mmCIF file of C-alpha atoms and ligand atoms in Angstrom:
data_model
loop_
_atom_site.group_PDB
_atom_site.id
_atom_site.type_symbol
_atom_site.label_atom_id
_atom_site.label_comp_id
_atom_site.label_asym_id
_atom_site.label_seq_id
_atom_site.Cartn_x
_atom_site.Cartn_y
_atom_site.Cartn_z
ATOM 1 C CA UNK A 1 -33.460 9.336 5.969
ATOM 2 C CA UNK A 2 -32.749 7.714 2.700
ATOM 3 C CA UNK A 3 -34.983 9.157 -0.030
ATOM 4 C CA UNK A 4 -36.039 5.570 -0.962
ATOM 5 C CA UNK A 5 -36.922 4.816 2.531
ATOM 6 C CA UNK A 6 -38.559 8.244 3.022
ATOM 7 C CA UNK A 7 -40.520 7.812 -0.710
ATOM 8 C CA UNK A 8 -41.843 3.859 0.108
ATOM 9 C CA UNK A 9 -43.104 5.443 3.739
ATOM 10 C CA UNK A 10 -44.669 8.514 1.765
ATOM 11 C CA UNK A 11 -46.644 6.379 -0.472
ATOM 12 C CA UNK A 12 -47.554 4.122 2.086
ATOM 13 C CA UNK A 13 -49.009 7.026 4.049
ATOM 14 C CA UNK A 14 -51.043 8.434 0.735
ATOM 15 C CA UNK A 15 -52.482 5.077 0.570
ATOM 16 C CA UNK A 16 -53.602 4.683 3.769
ATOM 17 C CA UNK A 17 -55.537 7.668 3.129
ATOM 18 C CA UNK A 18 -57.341 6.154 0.335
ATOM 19 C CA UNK A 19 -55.277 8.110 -2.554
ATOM 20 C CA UNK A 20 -54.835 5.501 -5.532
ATOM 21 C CA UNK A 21 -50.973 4.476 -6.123
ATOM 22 C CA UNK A 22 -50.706 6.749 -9.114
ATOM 23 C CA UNK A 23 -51.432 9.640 -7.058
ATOM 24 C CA UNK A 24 -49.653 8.752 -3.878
ATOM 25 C CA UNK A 25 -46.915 8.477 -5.734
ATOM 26 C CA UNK A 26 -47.186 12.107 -7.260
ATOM 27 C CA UNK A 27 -47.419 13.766 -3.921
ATOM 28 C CA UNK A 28 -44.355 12.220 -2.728
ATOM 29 C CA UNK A 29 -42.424 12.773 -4.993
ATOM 30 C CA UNK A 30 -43.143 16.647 -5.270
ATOM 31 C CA UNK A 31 -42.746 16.623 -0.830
ATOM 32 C CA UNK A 32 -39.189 14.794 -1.709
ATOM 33 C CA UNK A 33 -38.641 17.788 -4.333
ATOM 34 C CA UNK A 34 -39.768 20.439 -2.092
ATOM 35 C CA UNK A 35 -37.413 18.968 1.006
ATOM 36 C CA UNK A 36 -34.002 18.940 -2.076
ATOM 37 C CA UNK A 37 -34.755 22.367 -3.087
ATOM 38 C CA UNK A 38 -34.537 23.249 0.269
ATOM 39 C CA UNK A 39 -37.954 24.449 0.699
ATOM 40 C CA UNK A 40 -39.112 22.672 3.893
ATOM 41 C CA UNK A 41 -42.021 25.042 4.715
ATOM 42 C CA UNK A 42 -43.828 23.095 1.415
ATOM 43 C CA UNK A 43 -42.526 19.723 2.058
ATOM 44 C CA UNK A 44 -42.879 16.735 5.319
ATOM 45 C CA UNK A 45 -43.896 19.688 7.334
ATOM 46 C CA UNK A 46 -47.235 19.959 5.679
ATOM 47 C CA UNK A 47 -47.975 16.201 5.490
ATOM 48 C CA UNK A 48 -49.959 16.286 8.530
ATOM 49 C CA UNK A 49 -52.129 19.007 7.054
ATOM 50 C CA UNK A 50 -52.862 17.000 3.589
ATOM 51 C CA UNK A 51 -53.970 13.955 5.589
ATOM 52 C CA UNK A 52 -55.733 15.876 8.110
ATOM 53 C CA UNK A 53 -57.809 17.255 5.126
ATOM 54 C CA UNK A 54 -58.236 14.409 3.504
ATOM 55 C CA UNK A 55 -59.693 12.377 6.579
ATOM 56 C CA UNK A 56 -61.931 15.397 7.099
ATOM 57 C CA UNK A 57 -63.437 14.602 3.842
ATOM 58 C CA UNK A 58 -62.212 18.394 2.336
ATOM 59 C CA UNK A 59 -59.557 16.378 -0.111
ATOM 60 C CA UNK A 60 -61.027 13.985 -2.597
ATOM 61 C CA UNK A 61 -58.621 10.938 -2.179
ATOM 62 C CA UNK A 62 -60.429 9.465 -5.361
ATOM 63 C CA UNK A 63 -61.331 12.587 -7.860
ATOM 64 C CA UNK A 64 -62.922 12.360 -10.423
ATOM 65 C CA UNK A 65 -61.177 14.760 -12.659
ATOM 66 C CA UNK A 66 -63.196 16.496 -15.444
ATOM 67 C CA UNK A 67 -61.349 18.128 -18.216
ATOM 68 C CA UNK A 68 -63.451 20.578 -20.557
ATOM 69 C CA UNK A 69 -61.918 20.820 -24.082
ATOM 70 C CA UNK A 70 -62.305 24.757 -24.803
ATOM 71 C CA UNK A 71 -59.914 25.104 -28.025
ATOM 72 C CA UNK A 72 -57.101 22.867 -29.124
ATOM 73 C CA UNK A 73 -55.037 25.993 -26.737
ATOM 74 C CA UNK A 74 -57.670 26.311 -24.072
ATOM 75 C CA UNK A 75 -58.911 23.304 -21.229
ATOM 76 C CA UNK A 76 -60.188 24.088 -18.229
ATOM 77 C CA UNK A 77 -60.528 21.419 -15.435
ATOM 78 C CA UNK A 78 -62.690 20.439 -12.851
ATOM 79 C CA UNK A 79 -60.413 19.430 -10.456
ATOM 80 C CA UNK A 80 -63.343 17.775 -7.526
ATOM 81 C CA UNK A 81 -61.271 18.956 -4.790
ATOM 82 C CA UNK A 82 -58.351 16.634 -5.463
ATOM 83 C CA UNK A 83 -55.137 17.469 -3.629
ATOM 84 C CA UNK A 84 -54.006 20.119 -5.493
ATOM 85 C CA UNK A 85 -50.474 18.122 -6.497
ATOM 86 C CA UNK A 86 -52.630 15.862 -8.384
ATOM 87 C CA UNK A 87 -54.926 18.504 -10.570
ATOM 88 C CA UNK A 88 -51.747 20.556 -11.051
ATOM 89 C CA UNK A 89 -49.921 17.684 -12.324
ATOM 90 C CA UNK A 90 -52.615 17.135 -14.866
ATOM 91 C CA UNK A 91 -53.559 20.804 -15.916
ATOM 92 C CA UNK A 92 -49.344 20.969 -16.881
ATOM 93 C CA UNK A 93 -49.448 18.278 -18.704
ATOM 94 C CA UNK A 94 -52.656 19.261 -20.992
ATOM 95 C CA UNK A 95 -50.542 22.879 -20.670
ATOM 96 C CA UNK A 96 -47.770 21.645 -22.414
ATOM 97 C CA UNK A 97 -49.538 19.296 -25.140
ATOM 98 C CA UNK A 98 -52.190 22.229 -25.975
ATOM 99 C CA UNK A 99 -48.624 24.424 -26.437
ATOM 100 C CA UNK A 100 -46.836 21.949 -28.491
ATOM 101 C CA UNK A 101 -50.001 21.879 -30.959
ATOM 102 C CA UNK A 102 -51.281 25.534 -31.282
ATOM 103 C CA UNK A 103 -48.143 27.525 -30.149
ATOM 104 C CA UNK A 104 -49.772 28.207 -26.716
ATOM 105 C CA UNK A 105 -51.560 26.984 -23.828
ATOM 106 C CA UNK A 106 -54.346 28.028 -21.351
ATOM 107 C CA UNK A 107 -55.630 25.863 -18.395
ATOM 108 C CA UNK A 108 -57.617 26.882 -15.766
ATOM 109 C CA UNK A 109 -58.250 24.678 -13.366
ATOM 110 C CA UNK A 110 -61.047 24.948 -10.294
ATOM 111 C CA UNK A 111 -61.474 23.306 -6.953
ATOM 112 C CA UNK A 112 -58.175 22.303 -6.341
ATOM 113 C CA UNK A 113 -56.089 22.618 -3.597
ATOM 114 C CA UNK A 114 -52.761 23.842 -2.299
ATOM 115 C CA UNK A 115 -50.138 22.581 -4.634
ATOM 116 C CA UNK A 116 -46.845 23.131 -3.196
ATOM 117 C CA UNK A 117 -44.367 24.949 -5.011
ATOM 118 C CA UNK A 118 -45.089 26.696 -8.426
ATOM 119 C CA UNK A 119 -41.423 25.370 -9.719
ATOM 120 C CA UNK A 120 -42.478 22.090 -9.489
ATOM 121 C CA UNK A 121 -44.627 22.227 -12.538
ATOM 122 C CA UNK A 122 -43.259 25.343 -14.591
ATOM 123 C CA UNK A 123 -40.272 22.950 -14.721
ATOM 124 C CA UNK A 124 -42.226 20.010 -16.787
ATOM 125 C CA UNK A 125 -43.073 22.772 -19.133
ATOM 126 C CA UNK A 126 -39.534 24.453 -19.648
ATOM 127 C CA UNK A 127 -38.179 20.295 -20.297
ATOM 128 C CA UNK A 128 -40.669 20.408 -22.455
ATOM 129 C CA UNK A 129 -38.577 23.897 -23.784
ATOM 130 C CA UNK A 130 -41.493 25.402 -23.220
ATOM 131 C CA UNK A 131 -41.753 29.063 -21.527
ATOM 132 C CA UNK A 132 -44.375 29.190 -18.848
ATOM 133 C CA UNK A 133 -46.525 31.112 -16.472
ATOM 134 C CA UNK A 134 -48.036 29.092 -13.626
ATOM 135 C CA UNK A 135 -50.123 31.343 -11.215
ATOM 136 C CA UNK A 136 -52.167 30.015 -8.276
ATOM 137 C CA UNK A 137 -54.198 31.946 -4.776
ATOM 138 C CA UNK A 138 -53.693 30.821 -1.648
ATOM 139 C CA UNK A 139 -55.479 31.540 1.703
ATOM 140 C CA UNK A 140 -55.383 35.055 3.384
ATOM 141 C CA UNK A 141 -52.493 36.362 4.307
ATOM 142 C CA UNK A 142 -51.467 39.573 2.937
ATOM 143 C CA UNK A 143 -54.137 42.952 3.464
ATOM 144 C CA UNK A 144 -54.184 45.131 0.288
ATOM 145 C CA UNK A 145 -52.769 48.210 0.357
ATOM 146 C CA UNK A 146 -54.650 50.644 2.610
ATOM 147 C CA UNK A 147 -56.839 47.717 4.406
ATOM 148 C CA UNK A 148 -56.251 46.833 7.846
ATOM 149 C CA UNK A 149 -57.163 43.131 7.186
ATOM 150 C CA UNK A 150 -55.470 40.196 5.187
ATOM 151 C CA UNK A 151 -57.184 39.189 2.271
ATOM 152 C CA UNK A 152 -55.189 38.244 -0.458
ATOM 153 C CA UNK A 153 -52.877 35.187 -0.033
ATOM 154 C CA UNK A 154 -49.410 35.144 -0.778
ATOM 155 C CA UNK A 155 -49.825 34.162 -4.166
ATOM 156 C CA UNK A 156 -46.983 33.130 -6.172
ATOM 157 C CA UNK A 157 -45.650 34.255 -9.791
ATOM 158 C CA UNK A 158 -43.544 31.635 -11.496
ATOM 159 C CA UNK A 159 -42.293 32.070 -14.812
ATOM 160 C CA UNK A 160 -39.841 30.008 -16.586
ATOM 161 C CA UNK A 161 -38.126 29.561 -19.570
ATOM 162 C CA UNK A 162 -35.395 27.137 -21.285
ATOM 163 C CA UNK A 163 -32.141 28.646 -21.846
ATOM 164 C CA UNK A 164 -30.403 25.623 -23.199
ATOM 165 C CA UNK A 165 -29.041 24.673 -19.432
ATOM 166 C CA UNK A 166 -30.151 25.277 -15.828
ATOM 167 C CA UNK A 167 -33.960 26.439 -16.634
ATOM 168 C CA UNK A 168 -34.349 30.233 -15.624
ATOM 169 C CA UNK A 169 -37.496 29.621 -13.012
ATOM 170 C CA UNK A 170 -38.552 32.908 -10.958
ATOM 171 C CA UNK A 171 -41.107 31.793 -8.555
ATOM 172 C CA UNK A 172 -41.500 34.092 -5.280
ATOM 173 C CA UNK A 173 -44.436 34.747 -3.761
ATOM 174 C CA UNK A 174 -46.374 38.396 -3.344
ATOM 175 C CA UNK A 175 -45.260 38.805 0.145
ATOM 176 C CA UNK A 176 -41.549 39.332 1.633
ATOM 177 C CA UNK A 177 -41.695 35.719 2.541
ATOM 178 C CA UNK A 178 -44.065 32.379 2.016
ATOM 179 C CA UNK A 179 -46.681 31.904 4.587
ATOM 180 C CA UNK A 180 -45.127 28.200 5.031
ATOM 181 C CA UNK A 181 -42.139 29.509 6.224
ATOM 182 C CA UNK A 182 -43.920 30.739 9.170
ATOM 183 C CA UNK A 183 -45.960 28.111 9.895
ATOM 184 C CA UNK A 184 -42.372 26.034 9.559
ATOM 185 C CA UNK A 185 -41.267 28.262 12.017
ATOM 186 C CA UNK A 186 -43.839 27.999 14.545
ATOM 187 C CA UNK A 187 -43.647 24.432 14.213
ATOM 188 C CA UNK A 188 -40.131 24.227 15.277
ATOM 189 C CA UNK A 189 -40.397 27.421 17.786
ATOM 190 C CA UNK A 190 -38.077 29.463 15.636
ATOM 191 C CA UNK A 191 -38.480 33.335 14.836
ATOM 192 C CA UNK A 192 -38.438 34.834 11.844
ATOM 193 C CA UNK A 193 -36.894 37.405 10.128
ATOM 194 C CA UNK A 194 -37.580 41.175 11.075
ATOM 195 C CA UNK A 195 -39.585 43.101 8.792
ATOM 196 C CA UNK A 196 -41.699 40.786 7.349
ATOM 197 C CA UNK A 197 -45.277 40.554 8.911
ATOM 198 C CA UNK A 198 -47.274 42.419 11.775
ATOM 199 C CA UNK A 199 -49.198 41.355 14.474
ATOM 200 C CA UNK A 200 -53.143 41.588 15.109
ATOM 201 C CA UNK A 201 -52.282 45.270 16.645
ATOM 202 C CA UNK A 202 -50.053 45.945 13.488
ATOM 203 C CA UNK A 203 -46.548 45.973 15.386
ATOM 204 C CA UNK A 204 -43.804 44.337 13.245
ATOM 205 C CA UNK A 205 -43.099 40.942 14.912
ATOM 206 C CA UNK A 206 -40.398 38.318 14.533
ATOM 207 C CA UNK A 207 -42.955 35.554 16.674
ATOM 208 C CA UNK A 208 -44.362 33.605 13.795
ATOM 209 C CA UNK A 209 -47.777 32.299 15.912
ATOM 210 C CA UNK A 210 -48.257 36.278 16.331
ATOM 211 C CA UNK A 211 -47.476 36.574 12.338
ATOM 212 C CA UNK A 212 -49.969 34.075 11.789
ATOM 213 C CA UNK A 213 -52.698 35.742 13.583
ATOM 214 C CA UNK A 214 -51.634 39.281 12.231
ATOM 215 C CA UNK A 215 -51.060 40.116 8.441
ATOM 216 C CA UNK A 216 -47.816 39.762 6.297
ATOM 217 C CA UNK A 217 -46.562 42.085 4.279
ATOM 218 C CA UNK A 218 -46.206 42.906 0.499
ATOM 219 C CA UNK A 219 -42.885 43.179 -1.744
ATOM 220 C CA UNK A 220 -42.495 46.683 -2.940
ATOM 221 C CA UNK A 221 -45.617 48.133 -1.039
ATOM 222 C CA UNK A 222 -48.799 48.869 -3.143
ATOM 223 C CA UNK A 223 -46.862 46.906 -5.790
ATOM 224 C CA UNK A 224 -46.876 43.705 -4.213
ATOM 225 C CA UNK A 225 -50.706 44.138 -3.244
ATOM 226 C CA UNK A 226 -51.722 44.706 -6.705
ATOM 227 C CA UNK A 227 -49.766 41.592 -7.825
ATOM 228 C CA UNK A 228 -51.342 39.641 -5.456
ATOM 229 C CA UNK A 229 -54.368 41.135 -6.814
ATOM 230 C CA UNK A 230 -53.524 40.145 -10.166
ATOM 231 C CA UNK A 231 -53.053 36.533 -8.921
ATOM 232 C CA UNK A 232 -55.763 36.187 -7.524
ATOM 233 C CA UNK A 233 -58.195 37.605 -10.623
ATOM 234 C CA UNK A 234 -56.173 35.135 -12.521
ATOM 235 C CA UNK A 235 -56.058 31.857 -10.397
ATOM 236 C CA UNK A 236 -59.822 33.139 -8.610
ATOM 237 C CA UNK A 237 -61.846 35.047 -10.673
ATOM 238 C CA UNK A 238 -60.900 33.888 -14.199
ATOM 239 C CA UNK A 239 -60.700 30.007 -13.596
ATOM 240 C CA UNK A 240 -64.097 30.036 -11.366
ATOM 241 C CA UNK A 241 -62.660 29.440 -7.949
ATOM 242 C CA UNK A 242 -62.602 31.055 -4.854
ATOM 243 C CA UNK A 243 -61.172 34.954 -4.676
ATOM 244 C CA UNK A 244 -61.805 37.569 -2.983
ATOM 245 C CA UNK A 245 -59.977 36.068 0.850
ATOM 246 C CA UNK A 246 -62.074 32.977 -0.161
ATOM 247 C CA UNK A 247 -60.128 30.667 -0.217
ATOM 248 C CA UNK A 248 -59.999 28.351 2.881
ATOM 249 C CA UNK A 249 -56.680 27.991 4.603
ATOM 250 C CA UNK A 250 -55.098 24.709 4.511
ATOM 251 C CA UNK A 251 -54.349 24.547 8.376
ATOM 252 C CA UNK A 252 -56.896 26.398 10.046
ATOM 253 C CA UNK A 253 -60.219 26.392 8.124
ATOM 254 C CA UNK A 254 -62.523 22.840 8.091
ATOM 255 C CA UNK A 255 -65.661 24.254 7.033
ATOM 256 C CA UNK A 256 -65.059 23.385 3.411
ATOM 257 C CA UNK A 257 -62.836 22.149 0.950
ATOM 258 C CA UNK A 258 -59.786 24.865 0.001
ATOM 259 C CA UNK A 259 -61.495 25.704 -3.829
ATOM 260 C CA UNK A 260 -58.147 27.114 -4.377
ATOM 261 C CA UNK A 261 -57.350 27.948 -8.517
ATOM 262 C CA UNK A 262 -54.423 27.542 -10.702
ATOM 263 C CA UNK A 263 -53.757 28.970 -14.573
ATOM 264 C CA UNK A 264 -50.987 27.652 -16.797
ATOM 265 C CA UNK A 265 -50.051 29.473 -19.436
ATOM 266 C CA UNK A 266 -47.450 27.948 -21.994
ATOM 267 C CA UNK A 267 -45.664 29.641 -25.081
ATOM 268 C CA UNK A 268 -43.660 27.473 -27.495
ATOM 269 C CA UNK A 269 -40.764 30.196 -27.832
ATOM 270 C CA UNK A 270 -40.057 29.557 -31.120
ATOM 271 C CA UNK A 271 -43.370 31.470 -32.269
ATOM 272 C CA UNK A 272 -42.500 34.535 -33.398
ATOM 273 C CA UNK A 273 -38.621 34.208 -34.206
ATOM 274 C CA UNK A 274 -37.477 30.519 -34.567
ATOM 275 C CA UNK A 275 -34.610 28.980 -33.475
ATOM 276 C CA UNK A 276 -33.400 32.545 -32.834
ATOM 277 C CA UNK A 277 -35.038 32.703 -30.015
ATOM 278 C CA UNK A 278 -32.800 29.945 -27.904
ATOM 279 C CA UNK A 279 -29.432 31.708 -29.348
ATOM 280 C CA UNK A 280 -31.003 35.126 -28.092
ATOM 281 C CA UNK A 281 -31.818 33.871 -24.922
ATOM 282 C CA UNK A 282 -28.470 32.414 -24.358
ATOM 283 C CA UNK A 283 -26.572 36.084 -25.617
ATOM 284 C CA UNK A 284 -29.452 38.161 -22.792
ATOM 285 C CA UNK A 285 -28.467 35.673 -20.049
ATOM 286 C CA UNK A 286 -24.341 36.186 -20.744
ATOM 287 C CA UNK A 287 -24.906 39.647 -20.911
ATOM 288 C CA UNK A 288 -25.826 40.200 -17.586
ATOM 289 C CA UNK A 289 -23.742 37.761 -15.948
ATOM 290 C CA UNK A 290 -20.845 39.155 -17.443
ATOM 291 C CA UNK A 291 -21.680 42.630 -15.745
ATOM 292 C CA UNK A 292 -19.198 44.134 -12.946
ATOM 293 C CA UNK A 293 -20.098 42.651 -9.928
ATOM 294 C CA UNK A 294 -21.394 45.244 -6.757
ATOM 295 C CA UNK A 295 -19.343 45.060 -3.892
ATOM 296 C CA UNK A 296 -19.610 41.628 -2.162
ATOM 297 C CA UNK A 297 -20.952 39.481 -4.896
ATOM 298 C CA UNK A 298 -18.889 37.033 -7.275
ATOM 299 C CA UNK A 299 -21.299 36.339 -9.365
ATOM 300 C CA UNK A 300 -24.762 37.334 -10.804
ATOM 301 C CA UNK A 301 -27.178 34.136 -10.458
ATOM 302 C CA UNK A 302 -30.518 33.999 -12.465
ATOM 303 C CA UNK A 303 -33.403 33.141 -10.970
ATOM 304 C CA UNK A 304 -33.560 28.954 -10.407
ATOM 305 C CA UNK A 305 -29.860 28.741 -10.572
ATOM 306 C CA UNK A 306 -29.354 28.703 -6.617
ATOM 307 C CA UNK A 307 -32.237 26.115 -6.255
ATOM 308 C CA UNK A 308 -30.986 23.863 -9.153
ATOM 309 C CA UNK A 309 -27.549 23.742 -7.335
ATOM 310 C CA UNK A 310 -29.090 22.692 -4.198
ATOM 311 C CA UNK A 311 -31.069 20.360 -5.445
ATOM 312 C CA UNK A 312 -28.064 18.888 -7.501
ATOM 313 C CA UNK A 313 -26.238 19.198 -4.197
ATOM 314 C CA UNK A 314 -29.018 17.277 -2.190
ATOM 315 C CA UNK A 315 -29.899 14.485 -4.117
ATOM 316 C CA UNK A 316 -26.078 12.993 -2.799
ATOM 317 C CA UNK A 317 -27.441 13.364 0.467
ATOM 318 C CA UNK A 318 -30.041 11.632 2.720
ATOM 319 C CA UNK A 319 -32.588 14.249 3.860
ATOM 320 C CA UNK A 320 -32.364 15.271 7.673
ATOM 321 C CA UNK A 321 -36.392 15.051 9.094
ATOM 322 C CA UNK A 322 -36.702 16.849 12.360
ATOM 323 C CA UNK A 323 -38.272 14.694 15.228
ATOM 324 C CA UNK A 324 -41.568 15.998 15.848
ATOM 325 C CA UNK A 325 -42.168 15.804 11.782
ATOM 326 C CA UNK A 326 -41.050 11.913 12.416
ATOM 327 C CA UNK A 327 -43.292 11.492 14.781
ATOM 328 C CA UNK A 328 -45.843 13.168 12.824
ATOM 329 C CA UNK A 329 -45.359 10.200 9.967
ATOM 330 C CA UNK A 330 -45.657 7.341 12.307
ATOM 331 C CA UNK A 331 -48.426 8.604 13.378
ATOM 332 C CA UNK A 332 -49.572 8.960 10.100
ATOM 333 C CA UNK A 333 -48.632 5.766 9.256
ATOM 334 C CA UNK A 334 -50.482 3.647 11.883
ATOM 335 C CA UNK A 335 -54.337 5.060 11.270
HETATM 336 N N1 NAD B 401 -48.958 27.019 -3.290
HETATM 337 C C1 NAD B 401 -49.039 28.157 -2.644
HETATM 338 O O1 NAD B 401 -50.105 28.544 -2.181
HETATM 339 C C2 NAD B 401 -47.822 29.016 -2.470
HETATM 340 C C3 NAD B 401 -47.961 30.295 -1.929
HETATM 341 C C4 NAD B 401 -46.815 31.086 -1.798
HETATM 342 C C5 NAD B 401 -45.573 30.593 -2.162
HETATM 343 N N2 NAD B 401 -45.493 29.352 -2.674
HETATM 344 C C6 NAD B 401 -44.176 28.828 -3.102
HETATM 345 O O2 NAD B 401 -43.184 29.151 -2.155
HETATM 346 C C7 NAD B 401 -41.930 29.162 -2.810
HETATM 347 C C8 NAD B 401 -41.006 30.156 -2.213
HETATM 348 O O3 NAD B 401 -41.432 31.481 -2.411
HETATM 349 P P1 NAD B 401 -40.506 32.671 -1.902
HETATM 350 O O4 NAD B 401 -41.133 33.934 -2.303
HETATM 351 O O5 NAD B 401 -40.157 32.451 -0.479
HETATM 352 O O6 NAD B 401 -39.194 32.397 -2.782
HETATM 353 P P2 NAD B 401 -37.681 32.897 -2.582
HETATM 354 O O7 NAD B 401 -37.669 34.221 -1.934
HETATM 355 O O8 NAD B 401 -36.893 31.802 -1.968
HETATM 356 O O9 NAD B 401 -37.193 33.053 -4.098
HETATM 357 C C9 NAD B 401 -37.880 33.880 -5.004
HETATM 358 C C10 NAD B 401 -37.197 33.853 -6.355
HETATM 359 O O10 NAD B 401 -35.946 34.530 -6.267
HETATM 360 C C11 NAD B 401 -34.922 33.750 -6.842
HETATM 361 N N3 NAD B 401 -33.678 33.973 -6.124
HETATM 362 C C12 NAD B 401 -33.391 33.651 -4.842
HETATM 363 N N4 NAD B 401 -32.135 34.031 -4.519
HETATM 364 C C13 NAD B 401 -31.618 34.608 -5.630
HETATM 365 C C14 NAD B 401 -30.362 35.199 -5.947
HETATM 366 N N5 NAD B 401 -29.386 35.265 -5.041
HETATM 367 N N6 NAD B 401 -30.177 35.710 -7.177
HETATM 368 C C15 NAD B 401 -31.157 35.642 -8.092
HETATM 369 N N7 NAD B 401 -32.370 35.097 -7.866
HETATM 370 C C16 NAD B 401 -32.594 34.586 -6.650
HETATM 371 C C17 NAD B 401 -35.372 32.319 -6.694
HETATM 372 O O11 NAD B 401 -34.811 31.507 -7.727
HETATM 373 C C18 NAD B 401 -36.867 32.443 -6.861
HETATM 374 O O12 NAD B 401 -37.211 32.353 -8.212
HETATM 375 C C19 NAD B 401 -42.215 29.342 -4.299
HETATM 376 O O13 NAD B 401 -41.799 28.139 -4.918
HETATM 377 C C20 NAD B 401 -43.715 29.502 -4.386
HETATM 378 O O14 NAD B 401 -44.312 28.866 -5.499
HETATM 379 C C21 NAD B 401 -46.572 28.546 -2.835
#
């Protein structure tokens, strides 16, 4: 579908649930974004699920967004359970202007909701040449190390910075792979990839509706639990949102709205050594690239590089929308 077509029937879908133009307008744009980079799990495959939420009364269609003035660095935001593109989309923006004054930036925002893809707003920040953190918890997924039940969620580390060209972004969840890939894959009947989750007896499994009902698992072991830990003191704990396997999962859990957290943290890299700091950046970044490549690699990519390329590649193309996810729409589009 053209991306015009597909943007106008997006908008026209937000409205219908009662979101106001400005906002409608946010959330398609970051599903178009999320379908270019070539991350379908967060993009028209979880349109259903934001709808469903938000006729269920557990989105706010019309929040009423408070934002608490801490320091000229620090805001934190009441986000009144507003989809979480929209509170995210805010909290970067003070994140960037409280950086550009002071050096750095610190928002925490509460009661939000799942936000799609961490990229999505550590790239505002790095336009802004801006180096970022953007942390947020999701919904149980992964157990901690030694527990037999999930608890964390698979809660994402992005970190970006501006190197002059294609912004370095590393954004990658705590577990082997995102949760939304699974769900994408049960949603289309595909399998996934060996090695990555266990079902409810703790068997590895490559069904995803068996994934979904088991646990997924960590990067790097007790490593990968602890930084999910640290994700979710961060997004949870700190900003006064849910922790602790609190947080209410998008697809399966009505009882409540999500009261998922997000914290931005921006650094003006110029801080400590000046304009330095973009010549070093470029010299650490040519340095490794210009290593010997290991046997069966051409070249050595940085982390955003691949998805920047896609997305470059993408944006010529009209974006392919499997049937049952067009179906999905019109449905969407008729209530
Ligand atoms: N909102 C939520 O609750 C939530 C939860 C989990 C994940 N997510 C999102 O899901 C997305 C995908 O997560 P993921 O863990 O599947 O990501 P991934 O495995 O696709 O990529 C992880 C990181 O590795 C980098 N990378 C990939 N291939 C590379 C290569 N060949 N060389 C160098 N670097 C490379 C990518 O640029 C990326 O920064 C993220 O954008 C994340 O924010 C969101």
């Amino acid at each position: 579908m053209k991306k015009s077509i597909l943007r106008s029937k997006l908008i026209k879908i937000f409205i219908k649930h009662k979101l106001s133009k400005k906002h409608s307008k946010i959330c398609a744009d970051y599903l178009i974004k999320a379908e270019l980079v070539g991350a379908k799990s967060h993009g028209l495959t979880r349109l259903k699920m934001y709808c469903q939420r938000i006729q269920k009364k557990l989105i706010n269609p019309k929040p009423k967004i408070k934002i608490r003035k801490i320091s000229s660095s620090i805001t934190h935001i009441d986000a009144d359970n507003s989809i979480g593109f929209v509170s995210a989309d805010v909290g970067i923006s003070k994140a960037i202007k409280n950086a550009k004054q002071t050096g750095i930036g610190l928002v925490g925002i509460k009661r939000s909701g799942h936000f799609g893809l961490s990229s999505f707003y550590a790239e505002q920040a790095v336009k802004k040449k801006l180096i970022v953190f953007c942390f947020t918890n999701a919904p149980p997924a992964l157990a901690p190390y030694g527990a037999k039940k999930s608890l964390f969620g698979t809660n994402p580390i992005c970190f970006g910075v501006p190197t002059g060209k294609i912004p370095f972004i590393l954004d990658a969840s705590t577990s082997i792979i995102n949760r939304g890939k699974i769900r994408h894959a049960n949603k289309l009947g595909e399998k996934i990839p060996y090695g990555v989750a266990l079902d409810k007896s703790g068997k590895i499994t490559i069904n995803p509706k068996k994934a979904l009902q088991g646990t997924q698992l960590p990067i790097a072991g007790f490593k990968g639990s602890g930084l999910a830990w640290m994700v979710d003191i961060l997004s949870g704990v700190l900003t006064g949102s849910s922790h602790g396997g609190k947080t209410k999962d998008p697809f399966d859990d009505f009882s409540g709205p999500q009261n998922v957290g997000h914290l931005f943290i921006t650094i003006d890299p110029k801080v400590f050594v000046g304009k330095n700091f973009m010549k070093e950046i470029k010299r650490n970044i040519n340095i490794v690239k210009r290593l010997p490549k290991a046997k069966g690699f051409s070249s050595i990519l940085y982390p955003g590089e691949r998805k920047n390329s896609l997305y470059k590649k993408n944006l010529k193309k009209d974006i392919s929308i499997p049937q049952k996810i067009l179906k999905e729409m019109d449905e969407l589009n008729v209530i």
